[in-house]
């Protein structure tokens, strides 16, 4: 994957936020940060997914 400019990253996040907002589910600041980290290579989808799963496992048990 080629490196995206800051402007391209922000545009991608804005587009996702806009699409989700149309469905009544705008992105939270936390989710925008997760997307940003994935797009900049600071994290990956798999890492962020596991963090979310762990959070809800602690809350609801499993």
JSON list of N, CA and C in Angstrom, two decimals:
[
{"chain": "A", "resi": 1, "resn": "UNK", "atom": "N", "xyz": [0.86, -1.18, 0.00]},
{"chain": "A", "resi": 1, "resn": "UNK", "atom": "CA", "xyz": [0.00, 0.00, 0.00]},
{"chain": "A", "resi": 1, "resn": "UNK", "atom": "C", "xyz": [0.89, 1.23, 0.00]},
{"chain": "A", "resi": 2, "resn": "UNK", "atom": "N", "xyz": [0.63, 2.15, -0.90]},
{"chain": "A", "resi": 2, "resn": "UNK", "atom": "CA", "xyz": [1.44, 3.36, -0.96]},
{"chain": "A", "resi": 2, "resn": "UNK", "atom": "C", "xyz": [1.09, 4.27, 0.21]},
{"chain": "A", "resi": 3, "resn": "UNK", "atom": "N", "xyz": [2.07, 5.07, 0.59]},
{"chain": "A", "resi": 3, "resn": "UNK", "atom": "CA", "xyz": [1.87, 5.98, 1.71]},
{"chain": "A", "resi": 3, "resn": "UNK", "atom": "C", "xyz": [0.92, 7.10, 1.30]},
{"chain": "A", "resi": 4, "resn": "UNK", "atom": "N", "xyz": [-0.07, 7.32, 2.14]},
{"chain": "A", "resi": 4, "resn": "UNK", "atom": "CA", "xyz": [-1.07, 8.36, 1.87]},
{"chain": "A", "resi": 4, "resn": "UNK", "atom": "C", "xyz": [-0.63, 9.67, 2.50]},
{"chain": "A", "resi": 5, "resn": "UNK", "atom": "N", "xyz": [-0.99, 10.77, 1.87]},
{"chain": "A", "resi": 5, "resn": "UNK", "atom": "CA", "xyz": [-0.71, 12.08, 2.46]},
{"chain": "A", "resi": 5, "resn": "UNK", "atom": "C", "xyz": [-1.71, 12.33, 3.58]},
{"chain": "A", "resi": 6, "resn": "UNK", "atom": "N", "xyz": [-1.39, 13.26, 4.45]},
{"chain": "A", "resi": 6, "resn": "UNK", "atom": "CA", "xyz": [-2.30, 13.61, 5.55]},
{"chain": "A", "resi": 6, "resn": "UNK", "atom": "C", "xyz": [-3.66, 14.03, 5.00]},
{"chain": "A", "resi": 7, "resn": "UNK", "atom": "N", "xyz": [-3.65, 14.78, 3.91]},
{"chain": "A", "resi": 7, "resn": "UNK", "atom": "CA", "xyz": [-4.90, 15.23, 3.29]},
{"chain": "A", "resi": 7, "resn": "UNK", "atom": "C", "xyz": [-5.72, 14.03, 2.81]},
{"chain": "A", "resi": 8, "resn": "UNK", "atom": "N", "xyz": [-5.08, 13.04, 2.19]},
{"chain": "A", "resi": 8, "resn": "UNK", "atom": "CA", "xyz": [-5.79, 11.86, 1.71]},
{"chain": "A", "resi": 8, "resn": "UNK", "atom": "C", "xyz": [-6.36, 11.05, 2.87]},
{"chain": "A", "resi": 9, "resn": "UNK", "atom": "N", "xyz": [-5.60, 10.94, 3.94]},
{"chain": "A", "resi": 9, "resn": "UNK", "atom": "CA", "xyz": [-6.06, 10.21, 5.13]},
{"chain": "A", "resi": 9, "resn": "UNK", "atom": "C", "xyz": [-7.29, 10.88, 5.71]},
{"chain": "A", "resi": 10, "resn": "UNK", "atom": "N", "xyz": [-7.23, 12.19, 5.89]},
{"chain": "A", "resi": 10, "resn": "UNK", "atom": "CA", "xyz": [-8.36, 12.92, 6.44]},
{"chain": "A", "resi": 10, "resn": "UNK", "atom": "C", "xyz": [-9.59, 12.82, 5.54]},
{"chain": "A", "resi": 11, "resn": "UNK", "atom": "N", "xyz": [-9.37, 12.84, 4.24]},
{"chain": "A", "resi": 11, "resn": "UNK", "atom": "CA", "xyz": [-10.48, 12.73, 3.28]},
{"chain": "A", "resi": 11, "resn": "UNK", "atom": "C", "xyz": [-11.14, 11.35, 3.38]},
{"chain": "A", "resi": 12, "resn": "UNK", "atom": "N", "xyz": [-10.35, 10.30, 3.51]},
{"chain": "A", "resi": 12, "resn": "UNK", "atom": "CA", "xyz": [-10.90, 8.95, 3.65]},
{"chain": "A", "resi": 12, "resn": "UNK", "atom": "C", "xyz": [-11.74, 8.85, 4.92]},
{"chain": "A", "resi": 13, "resn": "UNK", "atom": "N", "xyz": [-11.22, 9.37, 6.02]},
{"chain": "A", "resi": 13, "resn": "UNK", "atom": "CA", "xyz": [-11.96, 9.33, 7.28]},
{"chain": "A", "resi": 13, "resn": "UNK", "atom": "C", "xyz": [-13.24, 10.14, 7.17]},
{"chain": "A", "resi": 14, "resn": "UNK", "atom": "N", "xyz": [-13.17, 11.30, 6.53]},
{"chain": "A", "resi": 14, "resn": "UNK", "atom": "CA", "xyz": [-14.35, 12.14, 6.35]},
{"chain": "A", "resi": 14, "resn": "UNK", "atom": "C", "xyz": [-15.42, 11.43, 5.53]},
{"chain": "A", "resi": 15, "resn": "UNK", "atom": "N", "xyz": [-15.00, 10.71, 4.49]},
{"chain": "A", "resi": 15, "resn": "UNK", "atom": "CA", "xyz": [-15.95, 9.99, 3.65]},
{"chain": "A", "resi": 15, "resn": "UNK", "atom": "C", "xyz": [-16.63, 8.86, 4.43]},
{"chain": "A", "resi": 16, "resn": "UNK", "atom": "N", "xyz": [-15.85, 8.13, 5.20]},
{"chain": "A", "resi": 16, "resn": "UNK", "atom": "CA", "xyz": [-16.44, 7.05, 6.01]},
{"chain": "A", "resi": 16, "resn": "UNK", "atom": "C", "xyz": [-17.40, 7.65, 7.02]},
{"chain": "A", "resi": 17, "resn": "UNK", "atom": "N", "xyz": [-16.99, 8.73, 7.68]},
{"chain": "A", "resi": 17, "resn": "UNK", "atom": "CA", "xyz": [-17.84, 9.39, 8.67]},
{"chain": "A", "resi": 17, "resn": "UNK", "atom": "C", "xyz": [-19.14, 9.87, 8.02]},
{"chain": "A", "resi": 18, "resn": "UNK", "atom": "N", "xyz": [-19.04, 10.44, 6.83]},
{"chain": "A", "resi": 18, "resn": "UNK", "atom": "CA", "xyz": [-20.22, 10.93, 6.12]},
{"chain": "A", "resi": 18, "resn": "UNK", "atom": "C", "xyz": [-21.18, 9.80, 5.78]},
{"chain": "A", "resi": 19, "resn": "UNK", "atom": "N", "xyz": [-20.64, 8.69, 5.30]},
{"chain": "A", "resi": 19, "resn": "UNK", "atom": "CA", "xyz": [-21.48, 7.54, 4.95]},
{"chain": "A", "resi": 19, "resn": "UNK", "atom": "C", "xyz": [-22.15, 6.98, 6.20]},
{"chain": "A", "resi": 20, "resn": "UNK", "atom": "N", "xyz": [-21.42, 6.88, 7.28]},
{"chain": "A", "resi": 20, "resn": "UNK", "atom": "CA", "xyz": [-21.99, 6.35, 8.52]},
{"chain": "A", "resi": 20, "resn": "UNK", "atom": "C", "xyz": [-23.02, 7.32, 9.10]},
{"chain": "A", "resi": 21, "resn": "UNK", "atom": "N", "xyz": [-22.77, 8.61, 8.99]},
{"chain": "A", "resi": 21, "resn": "UNK", "atom": "CA", "xyz": [-23.71, 9.61, 9.50]},
{"chain": "A", "resi": 21, "resn": "UNK", "atom": "C", "xyz": [-25.04, 9.53, 8.75]},
{"chain": "A", "resi": 22, "resn": "UNK", "atom": "N", "xyz": [-24.99, 9.23, 7.46]},
{"chain": "A", "resi": 22, "resn": "UNK", "atom": "CA", "xyz": [-26.22, 9.08, 6.68]},
{"chain": "A", "resi": 22, "resn": "UNK", "atom": "C", "xyz": [-27.07, 7.94, 7.20]},
{"chain": "A", "resi": 23, "resn": "UNK", "atom": "N", "xyz": [-26.43, 6.97, 7.82]},
{"chain": "A", "resi": 23, "resn": "UNK", "atom": "CA", "xyz": [-27.15, 5.84, 8.40]},
{"chain": "A", "resi": 23, "resn": "UNK", "atom": "C", "xyz": [-27.47, 6.05, 9.87]},
{"chain": "A", "resi": 24, "resn": "UNK", "atom": "N", "xyz": [-27.19, 7.27, 10.35]},
{"chain": "A", "resi": 24, "resn": "UNK", "atom": "CA", "xyz": [-27.48, 7.59, 11.74]},
{"chain": "A", "resi": 24, "resn": "UNK", "atom": "C", "xyz": [-26.43, 7.10, 12.72]},
{"chain": "A", "resi": 25, "resn": "UNK", "atom": "N", "xyz": [-25.24, 6.79, 12.21]},
{"chain": "A", "resi": 25, "resn": "UNK", "atom": "CA", "xyz": [-24.17, 6.27, 13.06]},
{"chain": "A", "resi": 25, "resn": "UNK", "atom": "C", "xyz": [-22.86, 7.00, 12.81]},
{"chain": "A", "resi": 26, "resn": "UNK", "atom": "N", "xyz": [-22.79, 8.30, 13.11]},
{"chain": "A", "resi": 26, "resn": "UNK", "atom": "CA", "xyz": [-21.54, 9.01, 12.87]},
{"chain": "A", "resi": 26, "resn": "UNK", "atom": "C", "xyz": [-20.41, 8.41, 13.72]},
{"chain": "A", "resi": 27, "resn": "UNK", "atom": "N", "xyz": [-19.19, 8.54, 13.22]},
{"chain": "A", "resi": 27, "resn": "UNK", "atom": "CA", "xyz": [-18.04, 7.99, 13.93]},
{"chain": "A", "resi": 27, "resn": "UNK", "atom": "C", "xyz": [-17.71, 8.78, 15.18]},
{"chain": "A", "resi": 28, "resn": "UNK", "atom": "N", "xyz": [-17.31, 8.07, 16.22]},
{"chain": "A", "resi": 28, "resn": "UNK", "atom": "CA", "xyz": [-16.84, 8.74, 17.43]},
{"chain": "A", "resi": 28, "resn": "UNK", "atom": "C", "xyz": [-15.39, 9.15, 17.23]},
{"chain": "A", "resi": 29, "resn": "UNK", "atom": "N", "xyz": [-14.92, 10.00, 18.12]},
{"chain": "A", "resi": 29, "resn": "UNK", "atom": "CA", "xyz": [-13.52, 10.41, 18.06]},
{"chain": "A", "resi": 29, "resn": "UNK", "atom": "C", "xyz": [-12.60, 9.20, 18.19]},
{"chain": "A", "resi": 30, "resn": "UNK", "atom": "N", "xyz": [-12.98, 8.26, 19.05]},
{"chain": "A", "resi": 30, "resn": "UNK", "atom": "CA", "xyz": [-12.19, 7.05, 19.27]},
{"chain": "A", "resi": 30, "resn": "UNK", "atom": "C", "xyz": [-12.08, 6.22, 17.98]},
{"chain": "A", "resi": 31, "resn": "UNK", "atom": "N", "xyz": [-13.18, 6.07, 17.27]},
{"chain": "A", "resi": 31, "resn": "UNK", "atom": "CA", "xyz": [-13.16, 5.29, 16.04]},
{"chain": "A", "resi": 31, "resn": "UNK", "atom": "C", "xyz": [-12.35, 6.01, 14.96]},
{"chain": "A", "resi": 32, "resn": "UNK", "atom": "N", "xyz": [-12.48, 7.31, 14.89]},
{"chain": "A", "resi": 32, "resn": "UNK", "atom": "CA", "xyz": [-11.68, 8.08, 13.92]},
{"chain": "A", "resi": 32, "resn": "UNK", "atom": "C", "xyz": [-10.19, 7.91, 14.20]},
{"chain": "A", "resi": 33, "resn": "UNK", "atom": "N", "xyz": [-9.82, 7.88, 15.47]},
{"chain": "A", "resi": 33, "resn": "UNK", "atom": "CA", "xyz": [-8.41, 7.67, 15.84]},
{"chain": "A", "resi": 33, "resn": "UNK", "atom": "C", "xyz": [-7.95, 6.27, 15.43]},
{"chain": "A", "resi": 34, "resn": "UNK", "atom": "N", "xyz": [-8.80, 5.28, 15.61]},
{"chain": "A", "resi": 34, "resn": "UNK", "atom": "CA", "xyz": [-8.46, 3.91, 15.20]},
{"chain": "A", "resi": 34, "resn": "UNK", "atom": "C", "xyz": [-8.25, 3.85, 13.68]},
{"chain": "A", "resi": 35, "resn": "UNK", "atom": "N", "xyz": [-9.15, 4.46, 12.92]},
{"chain": "A", "resi": 35, "resn": "UNK", "atom": "CA", "xyz": [-8.99, 4.51, 11.47]},
{"chain": "A", "resi": 35, "resn": "UNK", "atom": "C", "xyz": [-7.70, 5.21, 11.08]},
{"chain": "A", "resi": 36, "resn": "UNK", "atom": "N", "xyz": [-7.43, 6.34, 11.73]},
{"chain": "A", "resi": 36, "resn": "UNK", "atom": "CA", "xyz": [-6.21, 7.10, 11.44]},
{"chain": "A", "resi": 36, "resn": "UNK", "atom": "C", "xyz": [-4.98, 6.23, 11.67]},
{"chain": "A", "resi": 37, "resn": "UNK", "atom": "N", "xyz": [-4.95, 5.55, 12.81]},
{"chain": "A", "resi": 37, "resn": "UNK", "atom": "CA", "xyz": [-3.80, 4.71, 13.14]},
{"chain": "A", "resi": 37, "resn": "UNK", "atom": "C", "xyz": [-3.62, 3.59, 12.12]},
{"chain": "A", "resi": 38, "resn": "UNK", "atom": "N", "xyz": [-4.72, 3.02, 11.66]},
{"chain": "A", "resi": 38, "resn": "UNK", "atom": "CA", "xyz": [-4.62, 1.96, 10.65]},
{"chain": "A", "resi": 38, "resn": "UNK", "atom": "C", "xyz": [-4.12, 2.52, 9.32]},
{"chain": "A", "resi": 39, "resn": "UNK", "atom": "N", "xyz": [-4.63, 3.67, 8.92]},
{"chain": "A", "resi": 39, "resn": "UNK", "atom": "CA", "xyz": [-4.24, 4.26, 7.64]},
{"chain": "A", "resi": 39, "resn": "UNK", "atom": "C", "xyz": [-2.80, 4.76, 7.63]},
{"chain": "A", "resi": 40, "resn": "UNK", "atom": "N", "xyz": [-2.28, 5.13, 8.81]},
{"chain": "A", "resi": 40, "resn": "UNK", "atom": "CA", "xyz": [-0.90, 5.62, 8.87]},
{"chain": "A", "resi": 40, "resn": "UNK", "atom": "C", "xyz": [0.10, 4.51, 9.17]},
{"chain": "A", "resi": 41, "resn": "UNK", "atom": "N", "xyz": [-0.40, 3.30, 9.43]},
{"chain": "A", "resi": 41, "resn": "UNK", "atom": "CA", "xyz": [0.50, 2.19, 9.70]},
{"chain": "A", "resi": 41, "resn": "UNK", "atom": "C", "xyz": [0.90, 2.05, 11.16]},
{"chain": "A", "resi": 42, "resn": "UNK", "atom": "N", "xyz": [0.32, 2.87, 12.03]},
{"chain": "A", "resi": 42, "resn": "UNK", "atom": "CA", "xyz": [0.63, 2.78, 13.45]},
{"chain": "A", "resi": 42, "resn": "UNK", "atom": "C", "xyz": [-0.04, 1.57, 14.09]},
{"chain": "A", "resi": 43, "resn": "UNK", "atom": "N", "xyz": [-1.05, 1.04, 13.41]},
{"chain": "A", "resi": 43, "resn": "UNK", "atom": "CA", "xyz": [-1.77, -0.12, 13.89]},
{"chain": "A", "resi": 43, "resn": "UNK", "atom": "C", "xyz": [-2.29, -0.87, 12.67]},
{"chain": "A", "resi": 44, "resn": "UNK", "atom": "N", "xyz": [-2.99, -1.97, 12.93]},
{"chain": "A", "resi": 44, "resn": "UNK", "atom": "CA", "xyz": [-3.59, -2.74, 11.85]},
{"chain": "A", "resi": 44, "resn": "UNK", "atom": "C", "xyz": [-5.04, -3.04, 12.20]},
{"chain": "A", "resi": 45, "resn": "UNK", "atom": "N", "xyz": [-5.79, -3.45, 11.19]},
{"chain": "A", "resi": 45, "resn": "UNK", "atom": "CA", "xyz": [-7.18, -3.84, 11.40]},
{"chain": "A", "resi": 45, "resn": "UNK", "atom": "C", "xyz": [-7.26, -4.94, 12.45]},
{"chain": "A", "resi": 46, "resn": "UNK", "atom": "N", "xyz": [-6.40, -5.94, 12.34]},
{"chain": "A", "resi": 46, "resn": "UNK", "atom": "CA", "xyz": [-6.44, -7.07, 13.26]},
{"chain": "A", "resi": 46, "resn": "UNK", "atom": "C", "xyz": [-6.17, -6.65, 14.70]},
{"chain": "A", "resi": 47, "resn": "UNK", "atom": "N", "xyz": [-5.21, -5.77, 14.91]},
{"chain": "A", "resi": 47, "resn": "UNK", "atom": "CA", "xyz": [-4.89, -5.30, 16.26]},
{"chain": "A", "resi": 47, "resn": "UNK", "atom": "C", "xyz": [-6.07, -4.53, 16.83]},
{"chain": "A", "resi": 48, "resn": "UNK", "atom": "N", "xyz": [-6.63, -3.61, 16.05]},
{"chain": "A", "resi": 48, "resn": "UNK", "atom": "CA", "xyz": [-7.74, -2.80, 16.54]},
{"chain": "A", "resi": 48, "resn": "UNK", "atom": "C", "xyz": [-8.98, -3.65, 16.79]},
{"chain": "A", "resi": 49, "resn": "UNK", "atom": "N", "xyz": [-9.22, -4.61, 15.94]},
{"chain": "A", "resi": 49, "resn": "UNK", "atom": "CA", "xyz": [-10.36, -5.52, 16.12]},
{"chain": "A", "resi": 49, "resn": "UNK", "atom": "C", "xyz": [-10.21, -6.29, 17.42]},
{"chain": "A", "resi": 50, "resn": "UNK", "atom": "N", "xyz": [-9.02, -6.79, 17.69]},
{"chain": "A", "resi": 50, "resn": "UNK", "atom": "CA", "xyz": [-8.79, -7.55, 18.91]},
{"chain": "A", "resi": 50, "resn": "UNK", "atom": "C", "xyz": [-8.98, -6.67, 20.15]},
{"chain": "A", "resi": 51, "resn": "UNK", "atom": "N", "xyz": [-8.57, -5.40, 20.08]},
{"chain": "A", "resi": 51, "resn": "UNK", "atom": "CA", "xyz": [-8.76, -4.48, 21.20]},
{"chain": "A", "resi": 51, "resn": "UNK", "atom": "C", "xyz": [-10.25, -4.30, 21.51]},
{"chain": "A", "resi": 52, "resn": "UNK", "atom": "N", "xyz": [-11.05, -4.15, 20.47]},
{"chain": "A", "resi": 52, "resn": "UNK", "atom": "CA", "xyz": [-12.49, -3.99, 20.65]},
{"chain": "A", "resi": 52, "resn": "UNK", "atom": "C", "xyz": [-13.10, -5.26, 21.24]},
{"chain": "A", "resi": 53, "resn": "UNK", "atom": "N", "xyz": [-12.72, -6.41, 20.71]},
{"chain": "A", "resi": 53, "resn": "UNK", "atom": "CA", "xyz": [-13.24, -7.67, 21.23]},
{"chain": "A", "resi": 53, "resn": "UNK", "atom": "C", "xyz": [-12.86, -7.86, 22.71]},
{"chain": "A", "resi": 54, "resn": "UNK", "atom": "N", "xyz": [-11.63, -7.54, 23.05]},
{"chain": "A", "resi": 54, "resn": "UNK", "atom": "CA", "xyz": [-11.19, -7.67, 24.45]},
{"chain": "A", "resi": 54, "resn": "UNK", "atom": "C", "xyz": [-11.98, -6.74, 25.37]},
{"chain": "A", "resi": 55, "resn": "UNK", "atom": "N", "xyz": [-12.23, -5.52, 24.90]},
{"chain": "A", "resi": 55, "resn": "UNK", "atom": "CA", "xyz": [-13.00, -4.56, 25.69]},
{"chain": "A", "resi": 55, "resn": "UNK", "atom": "C", "xyz": [-14.37, -5.13, 26.03]},
{"chain": "A", "resi": 56, "resn": "UNK", "atom": "N", "xyz": [-15.05, -5.67, 25.04]},
{"chain": "A", "resi": 56, "resn": "UNK", "atom": "CA", "xyz": [-16.40, -6.18, 25.27]},
{"chain": "A", "resi": 56, "resn": "UNK", "atom": "C", "xyz": [-16.40, -7.53, 25.98]},
{"chain": "A", "resi": 57, "resn": "UNK", "atom": "N", "xyz": [-15.34, -8.29, 25.85]},
{"chain": "A", "resi": 57, "resn": "UNK", "atom": "CA", "xyz": [-15.22, -9.52, 26.65]},
{"chain": "A", "resi": 57, "resn": "UNK", "atom": "C", "xyz": [-15.12, -9.19, 28.13]},
{"chain": "A", "resi": 58, "resn": "UNK", "atom": "N", "xyz": [-14.36, -8.14, 28.46]},
{"chain": "A", "resi": 58, "resn": "UNK", "atom": "CA", "xyz": [-14.24, -7.71, 29.85]},
{"chain": "A", "resi": 58, "resn": "UNK", "atom": "C", "xyz": [-15.58, -7.23, 30.39]},
{"chain": "A", "resi": 59, "resn": "UNK", "atom": "N", "xyz": [-16.33, -6.53, 29.56]},
{"chain": "A", "resi": 59, "resn": "UNK", "atom": "CA", "xyz": [-17.62, -5.97, 30.00]},
{"chain": "A", "resi": 59, "resn": "UNK", "atom": "C", "xyz": [-18.66, -7.08, 30.14]},
{"chain": "A", "resi": 60, "resn": "UNK", "atom": "N", "xyz": [-18.78, -7.92, 29.14]},
{"chain": "A", "resi": 60, "resn": "UNK", "atom": "CA", "xyz": [-19.86, -8.90, 29.10]},
{"chain": "A", "resi": 60, "resn": "UNK", "atom": "C", "xyz": [-19.42, -10.32, 29.44]},
{"chain": "A", "resi": 61, "resn": "UNK", "atom": "N", "xyz": [-18.13, -10.52, 29.58]},
{"chain": "A", "resi": 61, "resn": "UNK", "atom": "CA", "xyz": [-17.60, -11.83, 29.91]},
{"chain": "A", "resi": 61, "resn": "UNK", "atom": "C", "xyz": [-17.70, -12.81, 28.75]},
{"chain": "A", "resi": 62, "resn": "UNK", "atom": "N", "xyz": [-16.81, -13.76, 28.74]},
{"chain": "A", "resi": 62, "resn": "UNK", "atom": "CA", "xyz": [-16.83, -14.83, 27.73]},
{"chain": "A", "resi": 62, "resn": "UNK", "atom": "C", "xyz": [-15.62, -15.68, 27.86]}
]
